mmCIF file of C-alpha atoms and ligand atoms in Angstrom:
data_model
loop_
_atom_site.group_PDB
_atom_site.id
_atom_site.type_symbol
_atom_site.label_atom_id
_atom_site.label_comp_id
_atom_site.label_asym_id
_atom_site.label_seq_id
_atom_site.Cartn_x
_atom_site.Cartn_y
_atom_site.Cartn_z
ATOM 1 C CA THR D 1 -37.121 -12.246 -1.112
ATOM 2 C CA ALA D 2 -40.866 -10.964 -1.027
ATOM 3 C CA GLN D 3 -39.974 -8.461 1.695
ATOM 4 C CA ARG D 4 -37.408 -6.815 -0.448
ATOM 5 C CA ALA D 5 -39.863 -6.959 -3.355
ATOM 6 C CA ALA D 6 -42.387 -5.164 -1.543
ATOM 7 C CA LEU D 7 -39.774 -2.275 -0.423
ATOM 8 C CA LYS D 8 -39.050 -1.982 -4.211
ATOM 9 C CA THR D 9 -42.542 -1.494 -5.024
ATOM 10 C CA GLU D 10 -43.187 0.965 -2.349
ATOM 11 C CA ALA D 11 -39.806 2.738 -3.181
ATOM 12 C CA ALA D 12 -40.962 2.932 -7.099
ATOM 13 C CA ALA D 13 -44.402 4.495 -6.100
ATOM 14 C CA LEU D 14 -42.799 6.945 -3.858
ATOM 15 C CA LEU D 15 -40.315 8.086 -6.514
ATOM 16 C CA LYS D 16 -43.193 8.550 -8.732
ATOM 17 C CA ALA D 17 -45.543 10.529 -6.433
ATOM 18 C CA HIS D 18 -42.531 12.703 -5.436
ATOM 19 C CA ASN D 19 -41.550 13.443 -9.217
ATOM 20 C CA ALA D 20 -38.288 12.228 -7.971
ATOM 21 C CA VAL D 21 -35.723 10.125 -9.934
ATOM 22 C CA LEU D 22 -32.883 7.736 -8.312
ATOM 23 C CA VAL D 23 -29.227 8.356 -9.222
ATOM 24 C CA ALA D 24 -27.365 5.218 -8.160
ATOM 25 C CA HIS D 25 -23.579 4.307 -8.054
ATOM 26 C CA PHE D 26 -22.497 0.814 -9.249
ATOM 27 C CA TYR D 27 -21.314 0.072 -5.521
ATOM 28 C CA VAL D 28 -24.757 0.138 -3.820
ATOM 29 C CA ASP D 29 -26.871 -2.639 -3.038
ATOM 30 C CA GLY D 30 -28.114 -4.471 -6.015
ATOM 31 C CA ASP D 31 -31.940 -3.817 -5.520
ATOM 32 C CA LEU D 32 -31.162 0.332 -5.665
ATOM 33 C CA GLN D 33 -29.514 -0.221 -8.678
ATOM 34 C CA ASP D 34 -31.927 -2.323 -10.266
ATOM 35 C CA LEU D 35 -34.714 0.302 -8.990
ATOM 36 C CA ALA D 36 -32.799 3.114 -10.478
ATOM 37 C CA LEU D 37 -33.118 1.684 -14.145
ATOM 38 C CA GLU D 38 -36.423 0.498 -13.556
ATOM 39 C CA THR D 39 -37.911 4.052 -12.874
ATOM 40 C CA GLY D 40 -35.939 6.081 -15.457
ATOM 41 C CA GLY D 41 -32.679 6.765 -13.259
ATOM 42 C CA ILE D 42 -29.360 5.840 -13.814
ATOM 43 C CA VAL D 43 -26.768 3.624 -12.357
ATOM 44 C CA SER D 44 -23.354 4.725 -13.458
ATOM 45 C CA ASP D 45 -19.638 6.176 -12.446
ATOM 46 C CA SER D 46 -19.239 9.419 -10.384
ATOM 47 C CA LEU D 47 -19.017 11.485 -13.683
ATOM 48 C CA GLU D 48 -22.176 10.256 -15.497
ATOM 49 C CA MET D 49 -24.274 10.566 -12.174
ATOM 50 C CA ALA D 50 -23.183 14.415 -11.983
ATOM 51 C CA ARG D 51 -24.285 14.837 -15.688
ATOM 52 C CA PHE D 52 -27.312 12.999 -15.419
ATOM 53 C CA GLY D 53 -28.514 14.775 -12.160
ATOM 54 C CA ARG D 54 -27.828 18.171 -13.745
ATOM 55 C CA ASP D 55 -29.825 17.519 -17.102
ATOM 56 C CA HIS D 56 -32.512 15.448 -15.416
ATOM 57 C CA ALA D 57 -36.181 17.691 -15.127
ATOM 58 C CA ALA D 58 -36.875 15.962 -11.988
ATOM 59 C CA GLN D 59 -37.478 18.343 -8.878
ATOM 60 C CA THR D 60 -36.228 16.022 -6.733
ATOM 61 C CA LEU D 61 -32.975 13.728 -7.153
ATOM 62 C CA VAL D 62 -32.185 10.686 -4.852
ATOM 63 C CA VAL D 63 -28.461 10.085 -4.581
ATOM 64 C CA ALA D 64 -27.723 6.541 -3.739
ATOM 65 C CA GLY D 65 -24.161 6.793 -3.259
ATOM 66 C CA VAL D 66 -21.718 8.748 -0.772
ATOM 67 C CA ARG D 67 -21.940 12.149 0.418
ATOM 68 C CA PHE D 68 -19.614 14.010 -2.078
ATOM 69 C CA MET D 69 -22.022 12.536 -4.839
ATOM 70 C CA GLY D 70 -24.924 14.073 -3.012
ATOM 71 C CA GLU D 71 -23.092 17.312 -2.733
ATOM 72 C CA THR D 72 -22.112 17.244 -6.340
ATOM 73 C CA ALA D 73 -25.729 17.031 -7.567
ATOM 74 C CA LYS D 74 -26.697 19.914 -5.205
ATOM 75 C CA ILE D 75 -23.987 22.100 -6.238
ATOM 76 C CA LEU D 76 -24.868 21.755 -9.933
ATOM 77 C CA SER D 77 -28.856 21.957 -9.225
ATOM 78 C CA PRO D 78 -29.418 24.333 -6.315
ATOM 79 C CA GLU D 79 -33.116 24.679 -7.264
ATOM 80 C CA LYS D 80 -33.545 20.973 -6.951
ATOM 81 C CA ARG D 81 -34.039 18.711 -3.796
ATOM 82 C CA VAL D 82 -31.332 16.489 -3.100
ATOM 83 C CA LEU D 83 -31.940 13.661 -0.994
ATOM 84 C CA MET D 84 -29.768 10.360 0.289
ATOM 85 C CA PRO D 85 -30.725 7.455 2.085
ATOM 86 C CA ASP D 86 -28.356 8.099 4.814
ATOM 87 C CA LEU D 87 -26.434 11.194 5.081
ATOM 88 C CA ASP D 88 -23.743 9.738 7.287
ATOM 89 C CA ALA D 89 -22.294 8.030 4.072
ATOM 90 C CA THR D 90 -18.763 9.599 3.549
ATOM 91 C CA CYS D 91 -15.756 8.376 2.110
ATOM 92 C CA SER D 92 -12.093 8.041 3.461
ATOM 93 C CA LEU D 93 -10.917 10.327 1.007
ATOM 94 C CA ASP D 94 -13.139 12.932 1.991
ATOM 95 C CA LEU D 95 -12.457 12.302 5.727
ATOM 96 C CA GLY D 96 -8.665 12.297 5.089
ATOM 97 C CA CYS D 97 -8.982 15.748 3.366
ATOM 98 C CA PRO D 98 -10.031 18.398 5.696
ATOM 99 C CA ALA D 99 -11.007 21.862 4.258
ATOM 100 C CA ASP D 100 -8.917 23.796 6.461
ATOM 101 C CA ASP D 101 -5.539 21.691 5.997
ATOM 102 C CA PHE D 102 -6.165 21.662 2.501
ATOM 103 C CA THR D 103 -6.512 25.185 2.060
ATOM 104 C CA ALA D 104 -3.272 25.875 4.195
ATOM 105 C CA PHE D 105 -1.539 23.431 1.732
ATOM 106 C CA CYS D 106 -3.021 25.039 -1.414
ATOM 107 C CA ASP D 107 -1.775 28.350 0.140
ATOM 108 C CA ALA D 108 1.656 27.366 0.831
ATOM 109 C CA HIS D 109 1.796 26.698 -3.090
ATOM 110 C CA PRO D 110 0.406 29.507 -5.023
ATOM 111 C CA ASP D 111 1.814 28.912 -7.958
ATOM 112 C CA ARG D 112 0.465 25.562 -8.702
ATOM 113 C CA THR D 113 -2.969 24.668 -10.393
ATOM 114 C CA VAL D 114 -5.392 23.118 -7.630
ATOM 115 C CA VAL D 115 -6.696 19.611 -8.979
ATOM 116 C CA VAL D 116 -9.084 17.527 -6.853
ATOM 117 C CA TYR D 117 -10.559 14.315 -7.232
ATOM 118 C CA ALA D 118 -14.829 14.368 -7.104
ATOM 119 C CA ASN D 119 -14.266 12.394 -3.507
ATOM 120 C CA THR D 120 -14.119 15.603 -1.669
ATOM 121 C CA SER D 121 -16.361 17.907 0.119
ATOM 122 C CA ALA D 122 -17.867 20.870 -1.065
ATOM 123 C CA ALA D 123 -15.454 23.216 0.872
ATOM 124 C CA VAL D 124 -12.460 21.576 -0.728
ATOM 125 C CA LYS D 125 -13.902 21.830 -4.265
ATOM 126 C CA ALA D 126 -14.550 25.679 -3.231
ATOM 127 C CA ARG D 127 -10.520 26.046 -2.940
ATOM 128 C CA ALA D 128 -9.783 24.124 -6.274
ATOM 129 C CA ASP D 129 -9.443 25.088 -9.957
ATOM 130 C CA TRP D 130 -10.179 21.742 -11.396
ATOM 131 C CA MET D 131 -12.567 18.846 -10.350
ATOM 132 C CA VAL D 132 -11.870 15.466 -12.096
ATOM 133 C CA THR D 133 -13.377 11.986 -11.595
ATOM 134 C CA SER D 134 -11.391 8.604 -12.503
ATOM 135 C CA SER D 135 -12.609 8.812 -15.980
ATOM 136 C CA CYS D 136 -11.293 12.090 -17.045
ATOM 137 C CA ALA D 137 -8.418 12.826 -14.606
ATOM 138 C CA LEU D 138 -5.802 11.586 -17.394
ATOM 139 C CA GLU D 139 -7.234 13.719 -19.956
ATOM 140 C CA ILE D 140 -7.412 16.797 -17.791
ATOM 141 C CA VAL D 141 -4.144 16.735 -16.322
ATOM 142 C CA SER D 142 -2.498 16.178 -19.906
ATOM 143 C CA HIS D 143 -4.250 18.981 -20.788
ATOM 144 C CA LEU D 144 -2.977 21.320 -17.878
ATOM 145 C CA LYS D 145 0.289 19.907 -18.483
ATOM 146 C CA ALA D 146 0.567 21.000 -22.093
ATOM 147 C CA GLN D 147 -0.250 24.246 -20.958
ATOM 148 C CA GLY D 148 2.645 24.301 -18.834
ATOM 149 C CA LYS D 149 0.856 24.079 -15.740
ATOM 150 C CA LYS D 150 2.508 22.670 -12.249
ATOM 151 C CA ILE D 151 -0.292 20.745 -10.343
ATOM 152 C CA LEU D 152 -1.187 20.685 -6.776
ATOM 153 C CA TRP D 153 -3.210 17.294 -6.662
ATOM 154 C CA ALA D 154 -5.262 15.840 -3.566
ATOM 155 C CA PRO D 155 -6.442 13.555 -2.124
ATOM 156 C CA ASP D 156 -5.763 10.268 -3.790
ATOM 157 C CA ARG D 157 -2.363 9.326 -3.706
ATOM 158 C CA HIS D 158 -2.691 6.150 -5.949
ATOM 159 C CA LEU D 159 -4.718 7.735 -8.653
ATOM 160 C CA GLY D 160 -2.416 10.569 -8.295
ATOM 161 C CA ARG D 161 0.725 8.464 -9.094
ATOM 162 C CA TYR D 162 -1.006 6.676 -11.699
ATOM 163 C CA ILE D 163 -1.840 9.988 -13.368
ATOM 164 C CA GLN D 164 1.563 11.164 -12.874
ATOM 165 C CA GLU D 165 3.191 8.238 -14.256
ATOM 166 C CA LYS D 166 1.236 8.310 -17.356
ATOM 167 C CA THR D 167 1.218 12.105 -18.110
ATOM 168 C CA GLY D 168 4.794 12.988 -16.507
ATOM 169 C CA ALA D 169 3.068 16.079 -14.937
ATOM 170 C CA ASP D 170 4.800 17.997 -12.144
ATOM 171 C CA MET D 171 2.298 17.045 -9.368
ATOM 172 C CA LEU D 172 2.448 17.922 -5.599
ATOM 173 C CA MET D 173 0.551 15.280 -3.913
ATOM 174 C CA TRP D 174 -1.940 15.130 -0.751
ATOM 175 C CA ASN D 175 -1.598 11.656 0.786
ATOM 176 C CA GLY D 176 -4.980 10.128 1.158
ATOM 177 C CA ALA D 177 -6.305 6.746 0.006
ATOM 178 C CA CYS D 178 -9.370 4.773 -0.298
ATOM 179 C CA ILE D 179 -9.703 2.388 2.382
ATOM 180 C CA VAL D 180 -11.294 -0.244 0.018
ATOM 181 C CA HIS D 181 -8.908 0.017 -2.810
ATOM 182 C CA ASP D 182 -5.613 0.515 -0.778
ATOM 183 C CA GLU D 183 -6.346 -3.389 0.515
ATOM 184 C CA PHE D 184 -5.762 -4.833 -2.983
ATOM 185 C CA LYS D 185 -2.505 -6.861 -3.120
ATOM 186 C CA GLY D 186 -0.057 -6.981 -5.720
ATOM 187 C CA LEU D 187 1.724 -10.243 -5.019
ATOM 188 C CA GLU D 188 -1.610 -12.299 -4.097
ATOM 189 C CA LEU D 189 -2.702 -11.077 -7.327
ATOM 190 C CA GLU D 190 0.374 -12.185 -9.081
ATOM 191 C CA LEU D 191 -0.356 -15.770 -7.376
ATOM 192 C CA LEU D 192 -4.203 -15.596 -8.691
ATOM 193 C CA ARG D 193 -2.753 -14.794 -12.305
ATOM 194 C CA GLU D 194 -0.685 -17.858 -12.396
ATOM 195 C CA GLN D 195 -4.060 -20.038 -11.701
ATOM 196 C CA HIS D 196 -5.808 -17.936 -14.091
ATOM 197 C CA PRO D 197 -3.349 -17.018 -17.072
ATOM 198 C CA GLY D 198 -6.304 -16.127 -19.694
ATOM 199 C CA ALA D 199 -7.890 -13.815 -17.150
ATOM 200 C CA MET D 200 -8.087 -10.110 -18.013
ATOM 201 C CA ILE D 201 -7.089 -7.762 -14.932
ATOM 202 C CA LEU D 202 -9.375 -5.003 -14.444
ATOM 203 C CA VAL D 203 -8.284 -2.250 -11.853
ATOM 204 C CA HIS D 204 -9.755 0.806 -10.550
ATOM 205 C CA PRO D 205 -6.750 3.419 -10.121
ATOM 206 C CA GLU D 206 -7.328 4.020 -6.315
ATOM 207 C CA SER D 207 -5.829 0.757 -6.140
ATOM 208 C CA PRO D 208 -1.842 0.559 -5.033
ATOM 209 C CA GLN D 209 0.900 0.666 -7.681
ATOM 210 C CA SER D 210 1.759 -3.174 -7.441
ATOM 211 C CA VAL D 211 -1.984 -3.915 -8.464
ATOM 212 C CA VAL D 212 -2.278 -1.216 -11.321
ATOM 213 C CA ALA D 213 1.057 -2.200 -12.724
ATOM 214 C CA GLN D 214 -0.523 -5.829 -13.557
ATOM 215 C CA ALA D 215 -3.683 -4.366 -15.155
ATOM 216 C CA ASP D 216 -5.099 -5.095 -18.542
ATOM 217 C CA VAL D 217 -7.385 -1.957 -18.185
ATOM 218 C CA VAL D 218 -7.309 0.742 -15.603
ATOM 219 C CA GLY D 219 -10.354 2.917 -15.535
ATOM 220 C CA SER D 220 -13.420 4.371 -13.774
ATOM 221 C CA THR D 221 -16.324 1.782 -12.767
ATOM 222 C CA SER D 222 -17.773 2.422 -16.052
ATOM 223 C CA ALA D 223 -14.767 1.784 -18.097
ATOM 224 C CA LEU D 224 -14.443 -1.474 -15.820
ATOM 225 C CA ILE D 225 -17.905 -2.604 -16.865
ATOM 226 C CA LYS D 226 -17.366 -1.725 -20.309
ATOM 227 C CA ALA D 227 -14.144 -3.769 -20.258
ATOM 228 C CA VAL D 228 -16.120 -6.802 -19.123
ATOM 229 C CA VAL D 229 -18.926 -6.419 -21.753
ATOM 230 C CA GLU D 230 -16.569 -6.138 -24.762
ATOM 231 C CA GLY D 231 -13.476 -8.283 -23.804
ATOM 232 C CA THR D 232 -12.960 -11.499 -25.428
ATOM 233 C CA ALA D 233 -11.492 -13.345 -22.409
ATOM 234 C CA GLN D 234 -13.817 -15.727 -20.282
ATOM 235 C CA GLU D 235 -12.439 -14.951 -16.930
ATOM 236 C CA TYR D 236 -11.890 -11.259 -15.386
ATOM 237 C CA VAL D 237 -10.173 -10.492 -12.188
ATOM 238 C CA VAL D 238 -11.964 -7.314 -10.753
ATOM 239 C CA ALA D 239 -10.165 -5.098 -8.299
ATOM 240 C CA THR D 240 -12.654 -2.696 -7.344
ATOM 241 C CA ASP D 241 -15.517 -2.558 -4.645
ATOM 242 C CA ASN D 242 -17.509 -5.860 -5.308
ATOM 243 C CA GLY D 243 -20.838 -4.000 -5.462
ATOM 244 C CA ILE D 244 -19.884 -3.595 -9.006
ATOM 245 C CA LEU D 245 -20.457 -7.356 -9.946
ATOM 246 C CA HIS D 246 -23.827 -6.831 -9.779
ATOM 247 C CA ARG D 247 -24.022 -5.025 -12.800
ATOM 248 C CA MET D 248 -21.104 -6.955 -14.542
ATOM 249 C CA ARG D 249 -23.093 -9.980 -13.959
ATOM 250 C CA GLN D 250 -26.351 -8.592 -15.505
ATOM 251 C CA LEU D 251 -24.680 -7.170 -18.518
ATOM 252 C CA ALA D 252 -22.005 -10.055 -19.333
ATOM 253 C CA PRO D 253 -24.092 -13.217 -17.796
ATOM 254 C CA ASN D 254 -21.871 -15.769 -19.395
ATOM 255 C CA LYS D 255 -18.310 -14.551 -18.225
ATOM 256 C CA THR D 256 -16.595 -15.569 -15.201
ATOM 257 C CA LEU D 257 -15.757 -12.462 -12.493
ATOM 258 C CA ILE D 258 -13.232 -13.317 -9.755
ATOM 259 C CA GLU D 259 -12.671 -11.006 -6.991
ATOM 260 C CA ALA D 260 -9.366 -9.572 -6.665
ATOM 261 C CA PRO D 261 -7.436 -10.449 -3.502
ATOM 262 C CA THR D 262 -7.292 -8.250 -0.408
ATOM 263 C CA ALA D 263 -5.353 -8.695 2.626
ATOM 264 C CA GLY D 264 -8.342 -10.094 4.510
ATOM 265 C CA ASN D 265 -9.803 -11.926 1.575
ATOM 266 C CA SER D 266 -10.276 -15.423 2.771
ATOM 267 C CA ALA D 267 -13.098 -17.915 4.063
ATOM 268 C CA THR D 268 -13.585 -15.516 6.885
ATOM 269 C CA CYS D 269 -13.689 -12.440 4.817
ATOM 270 C CA LYS D 270 -16.076 -12.574 1.664
ATOM 271 C CA SER D 271 -16.658 -9.143 1.329
ATOM 272 C CA CYS D 272 -13.600 -7.177 2.220
ATOM 273 C CA ALA D 273 -13.615 -5.049 -0.908
ATOM 274 C CA HIS D 274 -17.168 -3.571 -0.110
ATOM 275 C CA CYS D 275 -17.227 0.004 0.958
ATOM 276 C CA PRO D 276 -18.886 0.601 4.389
ATOM 277 C CA TRP D 277 -20.384 3.883 3.294
ATOM 278 C CA MET D 278 -21.687 2.689 0.265
ATOM 279 C CA ALA D 279 -23.263 0.020 1.788
ATOM 280 C CA MET D 280 -25.201 2.208 4.179
ATOM 281 C CA ASN D 281 -27.687 2.920 1.142
ATOM 282 C CA SER D 282 -30.694 0.581 1.530
ATOM 283 C CA LEU D 283 -34.180 0.547 0.283
ATOM 284 C CA GLN D 284 -35.651 1.262 3.733
ATOM 285 C CA GLY D 285 -33.500 4.177 3.642
ATOM 286 C CA LEU D 286 -34.501 5.461 0.214
ATOM 287 C CA ILE D 287 -38.359 4.924 1.420
ATOM 288 C CA ASP D 288 -37.731 6.918 4.572
ATOM 289 C CA CYS D 289 -35.888 9.928 2.840
ATOM 290 C CA LEU D 290 -38.834 10.497 0.480
ATOM 291 C CA LYS D 291 -41.729 9.591 3.062
ATOM 292 C CA LEU D 292 -40.317 11.867 5.712
ATOM 293 C CA GLY D 293 -38.161 14.433 3.504
ATOM 294 C CA GLN D 294 -34.925 13.681 5.415
ATOM 295 C CA GLY D 295 -31.574 13.308 4.333
ATOM 296 C CA GLN D 296 -31.726 16.566 2.509
ATOM 297 C CA ILE D 297 -28.341 17.934 1.272
ATOM 298 C CA GLU D 298 -28.012 21.360 2.345
ATOM 299 C CA LEU D 299 -25.112 23.602 1.390
ATOM 300 C CA ASP D 300 -23.649 27.312 2.091
ATOM 301 C CA GLU D 301 -24.450 29.405 -0.847
ATOM 302 C CA PRO D 302 -20.941 31.384 -0.901
ATOM 303 C CA VAL D 303 -19.172 27.553 -0.800
ATOM 304 C CA ARG D 304 -21.817 26.208 -3.341
ATOM 305 C CA ILE D 305 -20.871 28.776 -5.868
ATOM 306 C CA GLU D 306 -17.365 28.581 -5.726
ATOM 307 C CA ALA D 307 -17.331 24.848 -5.576
ATOM 308 C CA LYS D 308 -19.499 25.047 -8.830
ATOM 309 C CA ALA D 309 -16.704 26.469 -11.084
ATOM 310 C CA CYS D 310 -14.264 23.553 -10.903
ATOM 311 C CA ILE D 311 -17.148 21.060 -11.538
ATOM 312 C CA THR D 312 -18.611 23.167 -14.565
ATOM 313 C CA ARG D 313 -14.925 23.430 -15.816
ATOM 314 C CA MET D 314 -14.531 19.346 -15.617
ATOM 315 C CA LEU D 315 -18.269 18.835 -17.351
ATOM 316 C CA ASP D 316 -17.579 21.538 -19.999
ATOM 317 C CA PHE D 317 -14.134 19.988 -20.809
ATOM 318 C CA THR D 318 -15.604 16.586 -20.967
ATOM 319 C CA ALA D 319 -18.629 17.377 -22.927
HETATM 320 P P1 13P C 1 -15.929 6.277 -10.181
HETATM 321 O O1 13P C 1 -16.032 7.446 -10.543
HETATM 322 O O2 13P C 1 -14.906 5.181 -11.056
HETATM 323 O O3 13P C 1 -17.264 5.343 -10.397
HETATM 324 O O4 13P C 1 -15.215 5.910 -8.688
HETATM 325 C C1 13P C 1 -15.898 6.776 -7.898
HETATM 326 C C2 13P C 1 -15.406 6.135 -6.607
HETATM 327 O O5 13P C 1 -14.708 5.991 -6.060
HETATM 328 C C3 13P C 1 -16.804 5.634 -5.838
HETATM 329 O O6 13P C 1 -16.290 5.338 -4.581
HETATM 330 FE FE1 SF4 C 2 -14.382 6.520 -0.799
HETATM 331 FE FE2 SF4 C 2 -13.456 4.129 -1.455
HETATM 332 FE FE3 SF4 C 2 -15.834 4.211 -0.400
HETATM 333 FE FE4 SF4 C 2 -15.379 5.095 -2.976
HETATM 334 S S1 SF4 C 2 -14.966 3.050 -2.227
HETATM 335 S S2 SF4 C 2 -16.792 5.901 -1.426
HETATM 336 S S3 SF4 C 2 -13.359 6.007 -2.725
HETATM 337 S S4 SF4 C 2 -14.071 4.892 0.722
#
């Protein structure tokens, strides 16, 4: 609409005026994704967001995503100003893994290498040996297993189980889940596949085992987008947050995309597979954070320094 176009123009001007760059995730509002690309920013998965933010020369990073993504950017670039359109945008994995309980869990298992998913607070990362994202978890755990390491894994139990099955590593798991991916249903997916026998099934590894087991491709958001672009099938069933469909449609306009079934995926619930925290990111929020200098990520310096080590280890490993 005209109003959204006007907001986009205003946001682009503010980014420029503040020497700021927009770093967006594939699950946020489509206008924010487009704005990021149109203004020299990026829309990507969490690994590439971290790398891009670290390497970009801009003094201000605006991170459109959830809190841990903003924190990761700040941990890597303390000299930059890191803003978020809404600082309350969190994640069920982060919420389900409080630093105190996590620290006690680690203390009880001192023989294990602590590997945490990116979707955690800075304080949890400060206690970890390695951070991983969905795009490099398999590689890093395989590497640790080859070194004979026993692993303590947190917080996503589905991703953890998938990695454990693939690598055979000894992994003690935290019991967390993503409220969005946890809703995908294996039985309903089987029925859908019968109706679309030629469809390729794309699954994010935060989904339950019954769903991952039916996948043609299991991967990070970037990997799933690549699979649609490069795949030879006409139809694709997508088991991840439906915010990703925006970019998939842009990059593969002639392909048919079908949302994977969730418990409430019916006429009454068109958007079950959409993260409520990712949805808190808006054009107006972006404008406000730049105009008013609000939504700034601030971290305790000792925590930041400790958290940085596990992220740097991952970035160096995947470089
Ligand atoms: P990706 O790293 O695959 O983009 O997933 C991160 C995530 O869970 C965002 O919610
Ligand atoms: Fe967290 Fe899931 Fe939302 Fe991603 S989609 S931010 S993992 S709750």
